[in-house]
Short mmCIF file of C-alpha atoms in Angstrom, two decimals:
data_model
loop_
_atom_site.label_atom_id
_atom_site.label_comp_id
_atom_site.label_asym_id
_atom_site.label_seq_id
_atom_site.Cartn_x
_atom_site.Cartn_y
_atom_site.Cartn_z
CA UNK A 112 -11.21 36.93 15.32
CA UNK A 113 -13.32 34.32 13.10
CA UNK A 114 -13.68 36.37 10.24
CA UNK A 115 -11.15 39.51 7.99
CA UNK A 116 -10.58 42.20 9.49
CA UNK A 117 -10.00 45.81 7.91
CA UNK A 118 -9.29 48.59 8.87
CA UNK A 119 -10.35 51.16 9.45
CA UNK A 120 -14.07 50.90 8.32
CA UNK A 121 -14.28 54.51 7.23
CA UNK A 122 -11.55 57.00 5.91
CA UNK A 123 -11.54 60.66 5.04
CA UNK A 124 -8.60 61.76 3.19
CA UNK A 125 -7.57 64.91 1.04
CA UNK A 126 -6.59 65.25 -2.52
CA UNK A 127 -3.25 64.17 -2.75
CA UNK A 128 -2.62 62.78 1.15
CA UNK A 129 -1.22 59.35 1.41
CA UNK A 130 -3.20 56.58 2.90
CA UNK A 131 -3.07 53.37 4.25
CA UNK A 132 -5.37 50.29 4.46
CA UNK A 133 -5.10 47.42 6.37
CA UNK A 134 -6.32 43.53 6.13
CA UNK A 135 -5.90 40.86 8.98
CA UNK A 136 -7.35 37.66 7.32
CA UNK A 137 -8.36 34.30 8.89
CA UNK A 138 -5.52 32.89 10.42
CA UNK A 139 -3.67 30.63 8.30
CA UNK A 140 -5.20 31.29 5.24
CA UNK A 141 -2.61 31.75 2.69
CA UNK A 142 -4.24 33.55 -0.18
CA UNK A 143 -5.07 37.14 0.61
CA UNK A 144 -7.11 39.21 -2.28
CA UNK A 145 -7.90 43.14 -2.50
CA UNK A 146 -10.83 44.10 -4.84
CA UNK A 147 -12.18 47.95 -4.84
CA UNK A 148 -15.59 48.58 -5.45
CA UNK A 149 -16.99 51.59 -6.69
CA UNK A 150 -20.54 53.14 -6.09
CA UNK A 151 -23.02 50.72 -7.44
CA UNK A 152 -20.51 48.35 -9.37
CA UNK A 153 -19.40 45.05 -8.43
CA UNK A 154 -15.89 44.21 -7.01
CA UNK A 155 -13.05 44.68 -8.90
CA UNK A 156 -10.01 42.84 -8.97
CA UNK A 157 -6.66 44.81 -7.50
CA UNK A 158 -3.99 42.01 -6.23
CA UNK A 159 -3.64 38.84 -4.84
CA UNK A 160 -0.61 37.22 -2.83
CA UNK A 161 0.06 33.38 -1.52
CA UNK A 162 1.63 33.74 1.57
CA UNK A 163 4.17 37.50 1.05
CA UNK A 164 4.76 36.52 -2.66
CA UNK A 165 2.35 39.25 -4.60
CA UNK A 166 1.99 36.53 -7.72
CA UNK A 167 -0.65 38.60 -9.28
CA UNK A 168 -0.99 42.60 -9.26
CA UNK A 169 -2.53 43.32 -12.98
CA UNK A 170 -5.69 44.92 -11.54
CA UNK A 171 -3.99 47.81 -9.62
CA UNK A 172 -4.76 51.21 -11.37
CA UNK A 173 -1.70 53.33 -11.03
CA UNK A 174 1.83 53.22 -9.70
CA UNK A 175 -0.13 55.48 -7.04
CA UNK A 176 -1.18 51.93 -5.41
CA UNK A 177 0.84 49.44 -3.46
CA UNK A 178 0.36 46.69 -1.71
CA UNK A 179 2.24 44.03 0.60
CA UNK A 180 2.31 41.49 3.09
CA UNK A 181 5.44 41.12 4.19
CA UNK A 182 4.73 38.02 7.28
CA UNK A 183 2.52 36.01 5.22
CA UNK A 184 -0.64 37.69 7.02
CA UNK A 185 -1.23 40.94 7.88
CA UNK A 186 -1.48 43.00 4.28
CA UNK A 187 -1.78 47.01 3.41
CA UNK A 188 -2.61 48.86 1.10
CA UNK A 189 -1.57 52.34 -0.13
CA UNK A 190 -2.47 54.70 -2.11
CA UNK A 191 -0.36 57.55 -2.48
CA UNK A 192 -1.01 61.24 -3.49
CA UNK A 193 -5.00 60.18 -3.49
CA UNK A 194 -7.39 61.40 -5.91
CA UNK A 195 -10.62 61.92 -6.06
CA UNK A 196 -11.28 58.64 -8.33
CA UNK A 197 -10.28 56.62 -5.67
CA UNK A 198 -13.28 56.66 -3.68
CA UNK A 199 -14.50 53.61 -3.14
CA UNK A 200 -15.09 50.37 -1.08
CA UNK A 201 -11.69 48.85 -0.83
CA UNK A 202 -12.70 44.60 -0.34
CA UNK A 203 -10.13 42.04 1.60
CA UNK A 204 -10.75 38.47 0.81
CA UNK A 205 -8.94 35.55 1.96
CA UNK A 206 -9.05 31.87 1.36
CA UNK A 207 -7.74 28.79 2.81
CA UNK A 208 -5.21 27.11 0.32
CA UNK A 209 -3.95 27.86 -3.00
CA UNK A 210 -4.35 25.04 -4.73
CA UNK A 211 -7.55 24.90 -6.80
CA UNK A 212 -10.59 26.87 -6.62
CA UNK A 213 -13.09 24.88 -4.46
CA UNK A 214 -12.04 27.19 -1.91
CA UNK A 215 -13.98 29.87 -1.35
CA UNK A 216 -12.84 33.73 -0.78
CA UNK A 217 -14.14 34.83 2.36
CA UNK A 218 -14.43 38.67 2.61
CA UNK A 219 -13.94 41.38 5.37
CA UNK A 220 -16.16 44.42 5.94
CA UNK A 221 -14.18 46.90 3.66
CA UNK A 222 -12.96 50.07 4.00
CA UNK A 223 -14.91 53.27 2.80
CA UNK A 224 -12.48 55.77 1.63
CA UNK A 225 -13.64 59.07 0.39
CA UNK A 226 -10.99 61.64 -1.06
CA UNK A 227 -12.20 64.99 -0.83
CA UNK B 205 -11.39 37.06 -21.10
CA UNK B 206 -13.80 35.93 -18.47
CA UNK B 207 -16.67 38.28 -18.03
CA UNK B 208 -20.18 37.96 -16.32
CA UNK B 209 -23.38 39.89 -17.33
CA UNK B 210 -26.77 40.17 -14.72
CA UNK B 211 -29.43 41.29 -16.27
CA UNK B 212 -31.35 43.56 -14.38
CA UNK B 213 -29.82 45.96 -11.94
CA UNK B 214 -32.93 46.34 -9.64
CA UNK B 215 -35.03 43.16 -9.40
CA UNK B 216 -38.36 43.61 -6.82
CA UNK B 217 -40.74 40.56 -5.75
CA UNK B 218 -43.51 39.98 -3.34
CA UNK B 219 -43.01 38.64 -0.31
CA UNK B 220 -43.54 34.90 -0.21
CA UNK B 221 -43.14 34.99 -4.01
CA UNK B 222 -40.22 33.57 -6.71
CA UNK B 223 -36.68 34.78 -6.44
CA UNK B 224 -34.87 34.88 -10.21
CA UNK B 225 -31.43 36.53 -10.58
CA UNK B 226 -30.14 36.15 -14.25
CA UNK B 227 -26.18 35.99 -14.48
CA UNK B 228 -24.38 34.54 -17.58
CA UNK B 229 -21.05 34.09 -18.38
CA UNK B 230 -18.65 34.35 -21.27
CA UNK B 231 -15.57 31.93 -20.63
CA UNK B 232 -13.39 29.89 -23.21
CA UNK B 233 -13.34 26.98 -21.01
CA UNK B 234 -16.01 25.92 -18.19
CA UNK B 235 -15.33 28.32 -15.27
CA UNK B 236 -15.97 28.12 -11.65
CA UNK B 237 -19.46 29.94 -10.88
CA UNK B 238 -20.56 32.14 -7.44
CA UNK B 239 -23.11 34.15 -5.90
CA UNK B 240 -22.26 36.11 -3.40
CA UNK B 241 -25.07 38.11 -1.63
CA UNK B 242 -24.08 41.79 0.11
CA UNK B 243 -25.79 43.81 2.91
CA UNK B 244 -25.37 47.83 3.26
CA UNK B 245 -22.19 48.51 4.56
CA UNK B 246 -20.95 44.79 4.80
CA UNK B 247 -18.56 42.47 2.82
CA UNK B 248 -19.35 39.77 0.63
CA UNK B 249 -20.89 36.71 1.84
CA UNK B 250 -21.07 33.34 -0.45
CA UNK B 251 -24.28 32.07 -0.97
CA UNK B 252 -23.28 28.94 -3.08
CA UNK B 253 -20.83 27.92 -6.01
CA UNK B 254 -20.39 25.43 -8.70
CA UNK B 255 -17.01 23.90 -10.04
CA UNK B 256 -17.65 20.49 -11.07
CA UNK B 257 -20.30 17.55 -10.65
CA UNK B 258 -23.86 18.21 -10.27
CA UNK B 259 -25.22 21.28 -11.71
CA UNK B 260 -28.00 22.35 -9.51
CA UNK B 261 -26.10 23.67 -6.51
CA UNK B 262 -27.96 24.53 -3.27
CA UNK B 263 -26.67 27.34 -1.33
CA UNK B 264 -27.34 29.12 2.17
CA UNK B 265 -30.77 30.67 2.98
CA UNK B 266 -33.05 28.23 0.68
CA UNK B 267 -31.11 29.56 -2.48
CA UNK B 268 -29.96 27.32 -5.01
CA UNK B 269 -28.80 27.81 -8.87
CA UNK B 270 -27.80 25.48 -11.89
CA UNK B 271 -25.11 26.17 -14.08
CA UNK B 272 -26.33 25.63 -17.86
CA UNK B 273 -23.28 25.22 -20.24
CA UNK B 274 -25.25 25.12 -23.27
CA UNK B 275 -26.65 28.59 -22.18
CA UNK B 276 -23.74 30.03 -20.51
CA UNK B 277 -25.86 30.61 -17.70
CA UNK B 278 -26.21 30.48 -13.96
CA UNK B 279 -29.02 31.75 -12.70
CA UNK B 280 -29.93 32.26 -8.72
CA UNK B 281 -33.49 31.11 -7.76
CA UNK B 282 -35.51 30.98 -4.27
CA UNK B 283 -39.00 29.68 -4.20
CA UNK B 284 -40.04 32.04 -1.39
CA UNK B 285 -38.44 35.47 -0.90
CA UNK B 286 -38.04 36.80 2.67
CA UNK B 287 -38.30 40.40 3.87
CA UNK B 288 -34.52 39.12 4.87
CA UNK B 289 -33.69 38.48 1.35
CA UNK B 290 -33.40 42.11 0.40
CA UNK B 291 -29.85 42.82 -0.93
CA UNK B 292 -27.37 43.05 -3.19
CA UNK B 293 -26.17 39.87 -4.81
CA UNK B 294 -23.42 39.46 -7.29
CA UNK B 295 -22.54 36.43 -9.55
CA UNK B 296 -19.26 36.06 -10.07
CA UNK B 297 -16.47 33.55 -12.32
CA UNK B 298 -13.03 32.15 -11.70
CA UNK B 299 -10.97 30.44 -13.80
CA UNK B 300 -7.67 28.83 -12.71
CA UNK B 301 -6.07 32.35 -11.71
CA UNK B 302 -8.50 32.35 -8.80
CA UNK B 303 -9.41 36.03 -9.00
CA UNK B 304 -12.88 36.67 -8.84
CA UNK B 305 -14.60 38.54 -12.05
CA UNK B 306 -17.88 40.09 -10.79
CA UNK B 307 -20.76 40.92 -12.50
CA UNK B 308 -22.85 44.33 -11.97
CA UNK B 309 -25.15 43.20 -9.43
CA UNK B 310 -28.61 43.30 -8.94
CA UNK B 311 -30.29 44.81 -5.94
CA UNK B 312 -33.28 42.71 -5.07
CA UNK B 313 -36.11 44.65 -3.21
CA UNK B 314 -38.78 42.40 -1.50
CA UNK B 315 -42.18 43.96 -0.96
CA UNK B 316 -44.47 43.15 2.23
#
């Protein structure tokens, strides 16, 4: 497709279940971004990679999250033993090169998770 | 540490009327400066940014904003709100590490 792609848009989980979350941003864009967003607060910053290197991962909360990209593209997200604080609007962003930051971010859809 | 303030979380206009969203920014050196605009249940979509050069930046959808340094500011305007305007729009401000710091957001409401 034109655009990022996550999925899936919408997940239900239990207290304490693993999940997984997945990003499939423009093709050949080389920086891939996750933010989480909570109920009525902006984006937050989680991780970023350049190509599979993870260069920057100071915003993730826990040891509970993970994230990779192992080709270069495709990128997940986990979140093991969930709790209910992690509810929220998990953002994928990509952009075109690395170098500089006249390029913009360009966002997928999210995913919705909701811990119960 | 880069951080970004809107003032106002809920920001309602008449239809046909002025658009002002008020974002400023804290930043030891001049940062790069967005708006991004978001729709119920959808991702974030740039409206326009500033990095360097001219400091009135037009954007997508008749918006435009100019980046004040003396005022840390960089505030969104539209001359003419739409019914379509009606959303949530964030300001946002990078600085070399590329990651996005976003403001609160303000959720503009346009009345018919």
């Amino acid at each position: 497709g034109a655009g990022v792609s996550q999925s899936p848009r919408y997940k239900v989980a239990k207290r304490g279940q693993d999940v997984a979350l997945r990003c499939d941003p423009i093709s050949g864009h080389v920086s891939l971004f996750w933010y989480q967003q909570a109920l009525g607060q902006g984006p937050e910053f989680l991780t970023y990679f350049q190509n599979e290197a993870q260069l920057d991962k100071s915003g993730l909360p826990s040891d509970r999250f993970f994230a990779e990209r192992p080709e270069g593209s495709v990128s997940t997200l986990k979140i093991q033993r969930t709790q209910q604080e992690d509810s929220a609007v998990y953002l994928c962003a990509s952009s075109l090169t690395p170098q500089g930051n006249n390029q913009p971010q360009h966002f997928g859809d999210g995913t919705r998770l909701s811990i119960l | 540490a880069q951080s970004v303030t809107q003032l106002g979380s809920h920001v309602s206009v008449s239809e046909g009327a002025l658009v002002l969203l008020r974002c400023n920014y804290s930043s030891s050196v001049p940062p790069y400066l967005f708006w991004y605009v978001q729709y119920p249940n959808q991702g974030l979509q740039l409206l326009l940014k500033y990095t360097t050069g001219a400091t009135l930046v037009k954007g997508i959808n008749g918006f435009e904003a100019e980046f004040k340094k003396s005022e840390t500011s960089f505030h969104l305007t539209k001359p003419s709100a739409h019914m379509s305007d009606a959303a949530e729009y964030f300001c946002a401000v990078s600085k070399g590490a590329q990651k996005l710091v976003f403001g609160q957001g303000t959720r503009l409401t346009i009345n018919p």
